[in-house]
Tab-separated table of C-alpha atoms and ligand atoms in Angstrom:
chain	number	residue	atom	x	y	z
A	1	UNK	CA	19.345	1.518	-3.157
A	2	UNK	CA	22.117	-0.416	-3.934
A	3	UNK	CA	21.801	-3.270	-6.514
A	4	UNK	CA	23.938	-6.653	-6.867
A	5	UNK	CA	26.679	-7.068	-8.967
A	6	UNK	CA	27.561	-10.124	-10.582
A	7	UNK	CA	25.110	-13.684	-11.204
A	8	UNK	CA	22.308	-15.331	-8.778
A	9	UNK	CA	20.268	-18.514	-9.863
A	10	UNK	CA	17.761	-19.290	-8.322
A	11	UNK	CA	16.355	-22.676	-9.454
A	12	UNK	CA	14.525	-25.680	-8.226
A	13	UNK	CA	10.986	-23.720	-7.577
A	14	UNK	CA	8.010	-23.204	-9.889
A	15	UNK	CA	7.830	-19.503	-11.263
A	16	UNK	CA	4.681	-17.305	-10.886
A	17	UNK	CA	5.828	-14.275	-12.611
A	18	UNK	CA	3.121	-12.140	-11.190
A	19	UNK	CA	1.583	-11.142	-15.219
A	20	UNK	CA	-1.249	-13.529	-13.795
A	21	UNK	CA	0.500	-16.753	-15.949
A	22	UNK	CA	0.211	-19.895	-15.111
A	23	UNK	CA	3.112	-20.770	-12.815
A	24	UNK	CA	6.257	-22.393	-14.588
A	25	UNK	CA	7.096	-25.638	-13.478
A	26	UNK	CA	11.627	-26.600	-12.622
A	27	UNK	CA	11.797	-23.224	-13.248
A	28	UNK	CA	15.175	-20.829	-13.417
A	29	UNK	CA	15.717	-17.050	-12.422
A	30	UNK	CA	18.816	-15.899	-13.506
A	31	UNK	CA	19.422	-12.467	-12.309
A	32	UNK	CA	22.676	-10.288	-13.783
A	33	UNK	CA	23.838	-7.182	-11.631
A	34	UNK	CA	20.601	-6.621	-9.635
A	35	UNK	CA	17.953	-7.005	-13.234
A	36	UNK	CA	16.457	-9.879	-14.216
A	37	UNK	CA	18.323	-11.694	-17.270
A	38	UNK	CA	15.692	-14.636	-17.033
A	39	UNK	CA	13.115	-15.947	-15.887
A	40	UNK	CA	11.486	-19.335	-17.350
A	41	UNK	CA	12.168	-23.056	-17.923
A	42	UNK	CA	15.061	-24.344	-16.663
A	43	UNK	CA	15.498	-26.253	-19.967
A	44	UNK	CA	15.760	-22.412	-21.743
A	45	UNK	CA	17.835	-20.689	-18.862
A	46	UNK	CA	21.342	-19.662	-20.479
A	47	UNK	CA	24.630	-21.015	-19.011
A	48	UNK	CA	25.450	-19.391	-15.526
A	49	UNK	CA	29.157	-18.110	-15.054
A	50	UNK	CA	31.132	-20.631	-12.711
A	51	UNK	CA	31.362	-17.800	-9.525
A	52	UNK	CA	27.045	-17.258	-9.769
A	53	UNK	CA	25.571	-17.072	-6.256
A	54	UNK	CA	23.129	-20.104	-6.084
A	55	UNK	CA	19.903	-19.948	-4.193
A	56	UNK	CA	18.043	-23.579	-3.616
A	57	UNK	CA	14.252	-22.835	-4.168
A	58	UNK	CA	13.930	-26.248	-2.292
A	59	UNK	CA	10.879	-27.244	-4.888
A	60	UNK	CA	8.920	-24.015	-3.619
A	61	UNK	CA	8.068	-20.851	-5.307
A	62	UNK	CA	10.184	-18.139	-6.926
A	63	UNK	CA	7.637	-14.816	-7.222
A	64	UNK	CA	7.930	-11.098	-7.303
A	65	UNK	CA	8.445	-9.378	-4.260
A	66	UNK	CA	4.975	-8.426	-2.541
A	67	UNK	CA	3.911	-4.666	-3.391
A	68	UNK	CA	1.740	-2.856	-0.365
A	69	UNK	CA	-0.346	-0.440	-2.639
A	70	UNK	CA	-1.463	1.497	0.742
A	71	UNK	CA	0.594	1.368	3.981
A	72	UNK	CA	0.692	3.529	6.571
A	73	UNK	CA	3.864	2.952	8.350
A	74	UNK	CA	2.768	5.721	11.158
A	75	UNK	CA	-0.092	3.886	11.997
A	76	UNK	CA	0.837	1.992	15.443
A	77	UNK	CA	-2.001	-0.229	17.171
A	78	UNK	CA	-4.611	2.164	16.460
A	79	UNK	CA	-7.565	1.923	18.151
A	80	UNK	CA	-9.436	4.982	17.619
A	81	UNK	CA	-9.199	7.396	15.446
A	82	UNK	CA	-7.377	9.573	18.054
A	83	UNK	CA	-4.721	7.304	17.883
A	84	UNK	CA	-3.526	8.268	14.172
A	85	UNK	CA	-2.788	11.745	15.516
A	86	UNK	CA	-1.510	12.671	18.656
A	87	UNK	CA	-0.729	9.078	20.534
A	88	UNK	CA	2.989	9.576	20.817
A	89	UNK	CA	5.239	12.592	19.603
A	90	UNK	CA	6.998	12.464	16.659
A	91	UNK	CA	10.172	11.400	17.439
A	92	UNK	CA	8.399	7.879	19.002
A	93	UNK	CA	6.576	7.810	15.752
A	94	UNK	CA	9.591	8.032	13.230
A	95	UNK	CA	10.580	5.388	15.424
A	96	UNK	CA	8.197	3.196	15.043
A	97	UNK	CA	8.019	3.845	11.821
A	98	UNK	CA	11.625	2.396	10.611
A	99	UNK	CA	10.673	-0.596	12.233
A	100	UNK	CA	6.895	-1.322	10.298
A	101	UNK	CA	9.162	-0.444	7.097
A	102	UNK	CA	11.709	-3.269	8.209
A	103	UNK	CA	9.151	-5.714	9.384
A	104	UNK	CA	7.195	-5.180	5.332
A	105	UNK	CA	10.986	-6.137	3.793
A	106	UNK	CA	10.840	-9.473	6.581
A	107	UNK	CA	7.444	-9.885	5.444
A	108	UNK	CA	8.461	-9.797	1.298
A	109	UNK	CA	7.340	-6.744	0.539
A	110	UNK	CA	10.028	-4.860	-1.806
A	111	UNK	CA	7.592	-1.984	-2.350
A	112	UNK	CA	4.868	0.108	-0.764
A	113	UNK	CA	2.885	3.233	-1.267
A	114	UNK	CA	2.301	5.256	1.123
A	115	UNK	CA	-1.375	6.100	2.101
A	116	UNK	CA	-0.487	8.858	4.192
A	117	UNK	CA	1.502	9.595	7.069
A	118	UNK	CA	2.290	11.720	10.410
A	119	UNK	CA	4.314	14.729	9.849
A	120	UNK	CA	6.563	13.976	6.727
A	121	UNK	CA	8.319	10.820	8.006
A	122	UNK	CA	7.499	8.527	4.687
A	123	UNK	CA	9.760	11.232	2.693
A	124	UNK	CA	12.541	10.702	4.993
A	125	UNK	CA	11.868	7.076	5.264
A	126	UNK	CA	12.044	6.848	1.831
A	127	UNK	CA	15.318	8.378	1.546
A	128	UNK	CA	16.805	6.568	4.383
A	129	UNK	CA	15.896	3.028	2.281
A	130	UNK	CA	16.831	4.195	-0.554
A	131	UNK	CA	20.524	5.412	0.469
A	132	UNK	CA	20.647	1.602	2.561
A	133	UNK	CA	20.890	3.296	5.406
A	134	UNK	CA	17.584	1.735	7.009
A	135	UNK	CA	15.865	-1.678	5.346
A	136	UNK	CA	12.232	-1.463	4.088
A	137	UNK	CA	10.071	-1.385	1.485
A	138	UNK	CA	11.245	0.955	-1.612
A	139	UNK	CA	8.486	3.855	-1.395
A	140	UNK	CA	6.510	6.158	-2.588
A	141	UNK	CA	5.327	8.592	-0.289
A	142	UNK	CA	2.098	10.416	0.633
A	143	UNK	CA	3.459	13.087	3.479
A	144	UNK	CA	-0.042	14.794	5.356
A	145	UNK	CA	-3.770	14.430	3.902
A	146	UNK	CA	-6.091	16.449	2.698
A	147	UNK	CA	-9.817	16.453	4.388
A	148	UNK	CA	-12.742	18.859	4.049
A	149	UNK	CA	-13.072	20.813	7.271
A	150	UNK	CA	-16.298	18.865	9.324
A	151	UNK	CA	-14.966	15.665	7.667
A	152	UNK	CA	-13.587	12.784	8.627
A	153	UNK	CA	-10.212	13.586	9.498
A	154	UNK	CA	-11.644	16.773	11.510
A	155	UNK	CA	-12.216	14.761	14.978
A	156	UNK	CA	-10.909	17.273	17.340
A	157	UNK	CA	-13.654	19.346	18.905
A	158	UNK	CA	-12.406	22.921	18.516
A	159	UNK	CA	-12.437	23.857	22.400
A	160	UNK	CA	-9.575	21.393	22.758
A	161	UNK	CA	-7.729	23.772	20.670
A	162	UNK	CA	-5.737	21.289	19.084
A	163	UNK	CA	-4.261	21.892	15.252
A	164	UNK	CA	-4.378	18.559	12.776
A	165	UNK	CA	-1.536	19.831	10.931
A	166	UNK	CA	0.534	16.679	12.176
A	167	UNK	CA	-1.387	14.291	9.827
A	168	UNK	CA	-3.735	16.414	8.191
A	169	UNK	CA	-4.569	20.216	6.183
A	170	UNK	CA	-8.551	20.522	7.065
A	171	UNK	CA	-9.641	22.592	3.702
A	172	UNK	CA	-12.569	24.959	3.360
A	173	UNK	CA	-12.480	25.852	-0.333
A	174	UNK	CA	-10.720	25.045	-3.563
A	175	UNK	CA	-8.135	28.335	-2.244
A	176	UNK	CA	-7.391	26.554	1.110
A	177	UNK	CA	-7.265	23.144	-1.411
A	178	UNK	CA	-4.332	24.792	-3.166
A	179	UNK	CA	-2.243	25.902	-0.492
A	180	UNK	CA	-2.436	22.546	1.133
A	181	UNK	CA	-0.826	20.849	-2.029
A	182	UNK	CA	1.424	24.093	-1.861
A	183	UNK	CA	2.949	23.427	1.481
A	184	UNK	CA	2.909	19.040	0.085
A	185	UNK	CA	5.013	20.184	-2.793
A	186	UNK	CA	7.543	22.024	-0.995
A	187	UNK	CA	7.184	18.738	1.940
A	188	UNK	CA	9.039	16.317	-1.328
A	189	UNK	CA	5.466	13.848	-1.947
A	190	UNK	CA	4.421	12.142	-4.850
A	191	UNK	CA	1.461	11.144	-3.930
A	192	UNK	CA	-1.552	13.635	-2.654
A	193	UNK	CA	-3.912	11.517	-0.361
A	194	UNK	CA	-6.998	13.038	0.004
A	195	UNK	CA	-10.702	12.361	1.898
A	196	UNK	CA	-13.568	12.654	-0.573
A	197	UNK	CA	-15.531	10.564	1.486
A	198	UNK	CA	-15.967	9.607	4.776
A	199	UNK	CA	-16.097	5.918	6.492
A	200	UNK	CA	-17.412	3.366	8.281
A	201	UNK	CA	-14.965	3.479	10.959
A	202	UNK	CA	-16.429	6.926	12.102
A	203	UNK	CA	-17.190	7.697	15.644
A	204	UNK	CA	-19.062	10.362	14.313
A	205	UNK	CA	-21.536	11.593	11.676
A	206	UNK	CA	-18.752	11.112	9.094
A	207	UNK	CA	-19.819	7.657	7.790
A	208	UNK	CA	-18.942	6.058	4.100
A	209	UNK	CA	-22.434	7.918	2.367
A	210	UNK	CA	-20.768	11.065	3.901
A	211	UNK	CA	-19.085	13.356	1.760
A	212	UNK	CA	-15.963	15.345	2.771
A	213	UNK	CA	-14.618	17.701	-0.109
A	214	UNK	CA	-16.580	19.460	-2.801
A	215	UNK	CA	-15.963	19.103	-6.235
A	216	UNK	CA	-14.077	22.238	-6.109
A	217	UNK	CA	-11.842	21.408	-3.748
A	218	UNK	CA	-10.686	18.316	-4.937
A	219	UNK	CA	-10.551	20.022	-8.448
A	220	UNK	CA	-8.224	22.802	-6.792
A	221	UNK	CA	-6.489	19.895	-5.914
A	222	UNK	CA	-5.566	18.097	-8.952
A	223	UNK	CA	-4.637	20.849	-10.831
A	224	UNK	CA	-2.162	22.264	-8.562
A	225	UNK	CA	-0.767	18.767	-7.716
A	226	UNK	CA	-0.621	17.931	-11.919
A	227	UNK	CA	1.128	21.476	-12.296
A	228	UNK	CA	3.812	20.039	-9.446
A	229	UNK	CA	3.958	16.854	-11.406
A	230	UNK	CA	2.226	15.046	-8.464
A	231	UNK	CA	-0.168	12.540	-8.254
A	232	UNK	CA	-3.956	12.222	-6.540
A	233	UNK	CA	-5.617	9.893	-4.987
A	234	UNK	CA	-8.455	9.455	-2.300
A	235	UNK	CA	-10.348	7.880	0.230
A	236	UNK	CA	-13.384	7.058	-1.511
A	237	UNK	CA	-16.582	5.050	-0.419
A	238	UNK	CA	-19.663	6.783	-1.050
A	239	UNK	CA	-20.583	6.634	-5.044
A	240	UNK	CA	-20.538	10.053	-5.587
A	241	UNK	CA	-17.152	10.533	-4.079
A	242	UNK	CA	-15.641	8.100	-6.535
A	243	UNK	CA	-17.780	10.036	-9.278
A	244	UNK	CA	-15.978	13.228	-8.139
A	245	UNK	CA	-12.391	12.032	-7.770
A	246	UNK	CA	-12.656	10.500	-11.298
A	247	UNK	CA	-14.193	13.480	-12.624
A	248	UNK	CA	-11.752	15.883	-11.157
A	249	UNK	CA	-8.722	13.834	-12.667
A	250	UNK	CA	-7.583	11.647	-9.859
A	251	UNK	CA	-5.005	9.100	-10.807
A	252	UNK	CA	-5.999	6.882	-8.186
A	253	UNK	CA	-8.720	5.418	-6.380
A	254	UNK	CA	-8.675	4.234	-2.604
A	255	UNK	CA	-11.144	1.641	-1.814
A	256	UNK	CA	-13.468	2.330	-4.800
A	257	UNK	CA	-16.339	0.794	-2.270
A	258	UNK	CA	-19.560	1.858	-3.744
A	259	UNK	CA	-18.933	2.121	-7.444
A	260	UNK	CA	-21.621	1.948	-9.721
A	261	UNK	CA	-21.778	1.853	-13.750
A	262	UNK	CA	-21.063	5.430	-14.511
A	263	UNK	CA	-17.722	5.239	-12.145
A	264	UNK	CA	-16.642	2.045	-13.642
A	265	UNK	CA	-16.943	3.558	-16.831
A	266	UNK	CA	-14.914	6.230	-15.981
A	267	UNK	CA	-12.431	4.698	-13.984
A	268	UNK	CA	-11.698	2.550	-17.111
A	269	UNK	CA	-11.768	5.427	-19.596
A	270	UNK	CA	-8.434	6.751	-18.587
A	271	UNK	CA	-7.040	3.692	-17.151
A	272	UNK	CA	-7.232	4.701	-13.234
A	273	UNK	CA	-6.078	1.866	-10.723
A	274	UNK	CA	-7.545	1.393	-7.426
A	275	UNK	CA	-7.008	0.044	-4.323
A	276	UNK	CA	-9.605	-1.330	-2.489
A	277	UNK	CA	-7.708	-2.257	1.003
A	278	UNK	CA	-10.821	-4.264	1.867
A	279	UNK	CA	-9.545	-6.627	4.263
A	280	UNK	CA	-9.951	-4.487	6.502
A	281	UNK	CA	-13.463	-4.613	6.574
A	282	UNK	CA	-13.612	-8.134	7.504
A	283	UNK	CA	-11.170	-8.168	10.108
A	284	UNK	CA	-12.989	-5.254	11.919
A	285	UNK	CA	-15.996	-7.167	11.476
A	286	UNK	CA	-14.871	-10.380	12.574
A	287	UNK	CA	-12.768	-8.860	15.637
A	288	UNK	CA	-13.753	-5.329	15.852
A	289	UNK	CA	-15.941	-5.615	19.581
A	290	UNK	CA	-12.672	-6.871	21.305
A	291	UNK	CA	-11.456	-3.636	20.369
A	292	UNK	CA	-14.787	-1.523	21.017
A	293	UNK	CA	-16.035	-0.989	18.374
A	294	UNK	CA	-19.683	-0.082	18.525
A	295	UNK	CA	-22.511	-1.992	16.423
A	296	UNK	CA	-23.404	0.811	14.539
A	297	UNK	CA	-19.408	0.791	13.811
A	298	UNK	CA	-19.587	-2.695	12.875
A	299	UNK	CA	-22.972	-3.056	10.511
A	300	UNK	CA	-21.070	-0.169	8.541
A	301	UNK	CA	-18.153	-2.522	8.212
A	302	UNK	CA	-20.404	-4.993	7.311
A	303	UNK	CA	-22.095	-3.251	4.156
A	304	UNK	CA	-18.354	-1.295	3.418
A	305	UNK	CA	-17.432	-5.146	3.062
A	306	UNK	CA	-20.155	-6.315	0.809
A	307	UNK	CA	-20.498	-3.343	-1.295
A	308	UNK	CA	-16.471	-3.264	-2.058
A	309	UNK	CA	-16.365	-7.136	-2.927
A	310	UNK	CA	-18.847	-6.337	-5.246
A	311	UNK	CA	-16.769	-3.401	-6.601
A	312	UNK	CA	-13.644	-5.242	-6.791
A	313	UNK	CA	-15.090	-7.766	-8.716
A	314	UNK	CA	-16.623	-5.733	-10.941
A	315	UNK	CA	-13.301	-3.916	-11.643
A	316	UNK	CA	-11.396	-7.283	-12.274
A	317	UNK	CA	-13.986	-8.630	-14.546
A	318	UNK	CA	-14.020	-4.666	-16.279
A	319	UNK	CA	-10.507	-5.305	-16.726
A	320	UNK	CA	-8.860	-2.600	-14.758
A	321	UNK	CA	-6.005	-2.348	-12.491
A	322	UNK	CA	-6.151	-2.745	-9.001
A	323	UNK	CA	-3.014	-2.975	-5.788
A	324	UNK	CA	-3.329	-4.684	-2.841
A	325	UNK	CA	-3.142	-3.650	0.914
A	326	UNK	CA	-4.100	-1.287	3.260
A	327	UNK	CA	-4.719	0.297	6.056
A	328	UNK	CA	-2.389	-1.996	8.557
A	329	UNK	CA	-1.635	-0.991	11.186
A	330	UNK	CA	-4.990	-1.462	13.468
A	331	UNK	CA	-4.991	-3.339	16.853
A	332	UNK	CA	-7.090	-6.404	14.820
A	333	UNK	CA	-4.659	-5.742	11.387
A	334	UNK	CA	-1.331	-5.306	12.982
A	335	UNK	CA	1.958	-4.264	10.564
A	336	UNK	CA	3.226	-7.698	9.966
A	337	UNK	CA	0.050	-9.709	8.746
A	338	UNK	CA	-0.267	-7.800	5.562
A	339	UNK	CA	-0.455	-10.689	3.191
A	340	UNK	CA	-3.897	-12.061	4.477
A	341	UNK	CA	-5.089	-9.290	2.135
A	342	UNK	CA	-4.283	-11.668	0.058
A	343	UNK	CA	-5.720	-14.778	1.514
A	344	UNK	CA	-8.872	-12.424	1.684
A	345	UNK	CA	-9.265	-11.444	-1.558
A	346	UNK	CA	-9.371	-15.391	-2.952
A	347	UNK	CA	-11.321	-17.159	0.476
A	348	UNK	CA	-13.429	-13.964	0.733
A	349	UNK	CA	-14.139	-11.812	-2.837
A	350	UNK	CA	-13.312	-15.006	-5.188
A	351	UNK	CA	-10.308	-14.003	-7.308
A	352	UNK	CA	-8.639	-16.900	-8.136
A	353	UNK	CA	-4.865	-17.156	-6.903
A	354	UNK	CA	-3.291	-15.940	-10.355
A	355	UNK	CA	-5.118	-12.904	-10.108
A	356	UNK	CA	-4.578	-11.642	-6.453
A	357	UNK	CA	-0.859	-12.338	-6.665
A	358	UNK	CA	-0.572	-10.174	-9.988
A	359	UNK	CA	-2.645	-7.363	-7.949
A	360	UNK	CA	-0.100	-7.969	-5.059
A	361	UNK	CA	2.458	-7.468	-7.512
A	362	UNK	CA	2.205	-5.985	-10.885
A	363	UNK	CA	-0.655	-3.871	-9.777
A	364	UNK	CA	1.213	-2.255	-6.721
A	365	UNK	CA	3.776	-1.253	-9.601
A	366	UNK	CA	1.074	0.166	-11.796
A	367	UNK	CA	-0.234	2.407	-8.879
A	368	UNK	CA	3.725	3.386	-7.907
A	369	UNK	CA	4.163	4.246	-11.626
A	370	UNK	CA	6.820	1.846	-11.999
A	371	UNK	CA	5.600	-0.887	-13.757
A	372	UNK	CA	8.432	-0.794	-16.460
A	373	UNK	CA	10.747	-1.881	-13.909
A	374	UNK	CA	8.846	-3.692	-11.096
A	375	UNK	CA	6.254	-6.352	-10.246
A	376	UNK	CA	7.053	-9.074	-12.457
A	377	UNK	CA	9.821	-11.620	-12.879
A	378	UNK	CA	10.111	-10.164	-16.825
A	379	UNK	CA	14.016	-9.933	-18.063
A	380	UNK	CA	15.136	-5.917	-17.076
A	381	UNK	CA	13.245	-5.592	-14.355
A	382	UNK	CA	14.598	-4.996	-10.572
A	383	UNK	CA	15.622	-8.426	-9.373
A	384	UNK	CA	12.578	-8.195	-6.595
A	385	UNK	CA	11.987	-11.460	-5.774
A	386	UNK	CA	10.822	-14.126	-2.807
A	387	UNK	CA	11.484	-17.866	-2.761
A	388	UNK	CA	8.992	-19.752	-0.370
A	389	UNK	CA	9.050	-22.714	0.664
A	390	UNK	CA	5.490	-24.474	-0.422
A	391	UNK	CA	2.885	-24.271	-3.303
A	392	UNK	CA	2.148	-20.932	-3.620
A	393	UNK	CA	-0.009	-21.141	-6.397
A	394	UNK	CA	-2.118	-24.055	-4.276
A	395	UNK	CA	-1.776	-22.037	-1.076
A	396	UNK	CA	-1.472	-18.593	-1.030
A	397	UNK	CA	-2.008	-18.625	2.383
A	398	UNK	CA	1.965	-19.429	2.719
A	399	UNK	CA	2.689	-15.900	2.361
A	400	UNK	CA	1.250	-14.743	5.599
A	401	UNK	CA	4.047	-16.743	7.644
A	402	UNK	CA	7.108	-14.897	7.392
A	403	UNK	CA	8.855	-18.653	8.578
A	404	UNK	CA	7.735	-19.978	4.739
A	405	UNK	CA	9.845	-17.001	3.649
A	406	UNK	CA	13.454	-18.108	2.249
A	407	UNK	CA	14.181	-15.525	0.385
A	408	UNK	CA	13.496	-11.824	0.193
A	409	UNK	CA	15.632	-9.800	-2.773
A	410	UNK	CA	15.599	-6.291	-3.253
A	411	UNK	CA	17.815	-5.427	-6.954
A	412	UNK	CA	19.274	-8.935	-6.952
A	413	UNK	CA	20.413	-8.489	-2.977
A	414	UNK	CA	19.750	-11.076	-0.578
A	415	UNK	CA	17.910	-8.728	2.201
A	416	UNK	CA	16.138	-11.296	4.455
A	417	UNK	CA	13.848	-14.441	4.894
A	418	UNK	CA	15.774	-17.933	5.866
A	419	UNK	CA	18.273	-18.109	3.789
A	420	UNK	CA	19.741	-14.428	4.428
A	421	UNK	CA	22.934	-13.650	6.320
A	422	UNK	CA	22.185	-12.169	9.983
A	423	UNK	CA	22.068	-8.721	9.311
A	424	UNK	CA	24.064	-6.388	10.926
A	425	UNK	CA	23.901	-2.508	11.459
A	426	UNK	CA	25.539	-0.813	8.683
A	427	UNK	CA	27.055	2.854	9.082
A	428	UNK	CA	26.417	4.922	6.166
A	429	UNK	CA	30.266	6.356	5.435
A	430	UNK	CA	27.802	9.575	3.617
A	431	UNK	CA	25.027	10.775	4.849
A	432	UNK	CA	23.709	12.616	1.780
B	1	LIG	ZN1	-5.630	4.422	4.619
């Protein structure tokens, strides 16, 4: 991805920098060829060169750009879980899928992991951003899961005689296990999403006690994916499942739900981040029978909510690292309304502001593995940055309207939000 050359200021805005300090009141950003030469008191900020580009914060906020620690840019209006799999074709679906990645960017999200996807699009889609050929998110990607045969992700009945391969390897033993991260490897990934647990959302006997890989298994797992230098994570609700993941070396944690003393413990031993992607819960509470969704379906949301609030807090008082996002992408959590994660998290689990803006941001990077050089407004880091209009730090609800958005900056490049030129389609002169 291309980065700017030359000086932007941005002044005229209070600065959250995203470490969870207090915001920074007539505050400066001066960014030098894409990387941030400052960020702090406009009193402190050195001189700017006569030709710097000059963005008017209009007395908002200047922050990091947004980090989605878990989106699925395959999902489409899914319903059921039929609809993750074979709802379109492929072709439809890659799509689709360039235009969830452009909507995040429109929505200020510079970053995203991916949480799994159909076929291998998030390794194209990643390549496509990154050579400018496509806006979006910059990514890391997930490629096809990994579930336990019988488990969640194993919804077809067999005398429909369809295969999963499009989303998913079904395992049966740590051999099966290895050849699935195998044929991942070889796909480009970083990330290895796997299902030691099943969910709520099950229209079967797969709920969030259920477990869905052995020990073994996910064992097989991580040390083939550690040999590749790839990373593990998983879908984990039931407390054993997070007990196994974190004793089988994951290096992530999705939705942590049920986590009791002994997996805190652990997850804080070696420093594992997670990402609860609890919003979710709600929402499918709240608006889950428009869509269908059976009591039995619901009540499961209900204690998957209560039980990962409790988690989450738990982890932020613990003081380990956790991303926002996840799982958008439903018919109730279309792509697009990402940030009332955020809103979520402070209305609905009680972290204050500070603290679910620095999980937006810093711990998105943390999960991504690129903390060093995003998440923060900290001088040499990527200039990712929004400007929006409003009290963020008062309101954090201001990030869910795309219309408070003036500025969205991806290495120091103006990329959307108000103040961005209309974009037009640009024609990569190499296609690499
Ligand atoms: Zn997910």
């Amino acid at each position: 991805m291309k980065t700017a050359t030359g000086t932007t200021l941005i002044s005229n805005g209070q600065l959250i920098d995203g470490t969870g300090a207090p915001p920074v009141p007539k505050a400066v950003l001066v960014i030098k060829d894409g990387h941030i030469q400052y960020a702090g008191p406009a009193a402190g900020a050195p001189a700017a060169p006569p030709d710097a580009q000059c963005i008017d914060a209009r007395g908002g906020t200047i922050m990091p750009g947004l980090i989605e620690a878990h989106i699925h840019l395959t999902y489409f209006n899914v319903t059921e879980l039929q609809d993750l799999d074979i709802k379109f074709p492929v072709e439809y679906v890659t799509l689709q899928s360039a235009v969830n990645a452009r909507l995040a960017l429109e929505c200020g999200y510079t970053s995203a992991r991916s949480g799994g996807c159909l076929h291998n699009i998030d390794v194209w889609m990643k390549k496509a951003i990154e050579e400018d050929m496509i806006p979006g998110p910059r990514l890391s990607a997930s490629g096809r899961e990994i579930c336990g045969a019988g488990g969640l992700m194993d919804w077809n009945p067999d005398y429909r005689r369809i295969g999963m391969e499009g989303i998913v390897f079904i395992v049966n033993g740590p051999e099966q296990a290895r050849t699935a991260v195998r044929k991942l490897v070889k796909d480009g990934i970083e990330w290895v999403k796997t299902y030691p647990t099943g969910d709520a959302a099950s229209p079967n006997i797969n709920d969030h006690h259920t477990l869905c890989m052995t020990f073994e298994e996910m064992h097989a797992v991580v040390a083939t994916a550690h040999n590749h230098n790839l990373k593990v994570t998983g879908h984990c609700r039931a407390t054993e499942g997070i007990r196994n993941a974190l004793k089988a070396g994951y290096d992530a944690i999705e939705h942590g739900t049920f986590m009791d003393d002994e997996c805190l413990e652990l997850l804080l031993k070696r420093n594992v981040p997670m990402c609860p992607g609890l919003g979710f819960e709600l929402f499918s509470v709240q608006r889950g029978k428009d869509f269908g969704l059976s009591q039995r379906v619901i009540d499961g949301h209900q204690e998957t909510l209560e039980g990962g609030a409790e988690s989450c807090r738990k982890v932020l008082k613990a003081g380990g690292a956790i991303g926002l996002g996840g799982d958008y992408g439903f018919g109730w959590t279309p792509h697009g309304t990402y940030a009332q994660e955020l809103t979520f998290f402070v209305n609905y689990v009680g972290f204050s502001v500070l603290d679910t803006l620095k999980c937006a941001t810093l711990g998105g990077a943390k999960i991504m593995g690129r903390a060093h050089e995003l998440g923060s407004l900290e001088k040499g880091k990527l200039a990712d940055v929004l400007v929006v209009n409003g009290d963020v730090a008062k309101n954090i609800s201001l990030l869910e309207d795309r219309a408070n958005l003036l500025a969205v900056l991806q290495g120091g490049v103006l990329k959307a939000g108000k103040l961005a030129p209309r974009t037009e389609v640009i024609i990569p002169s190499l296609i690499r």
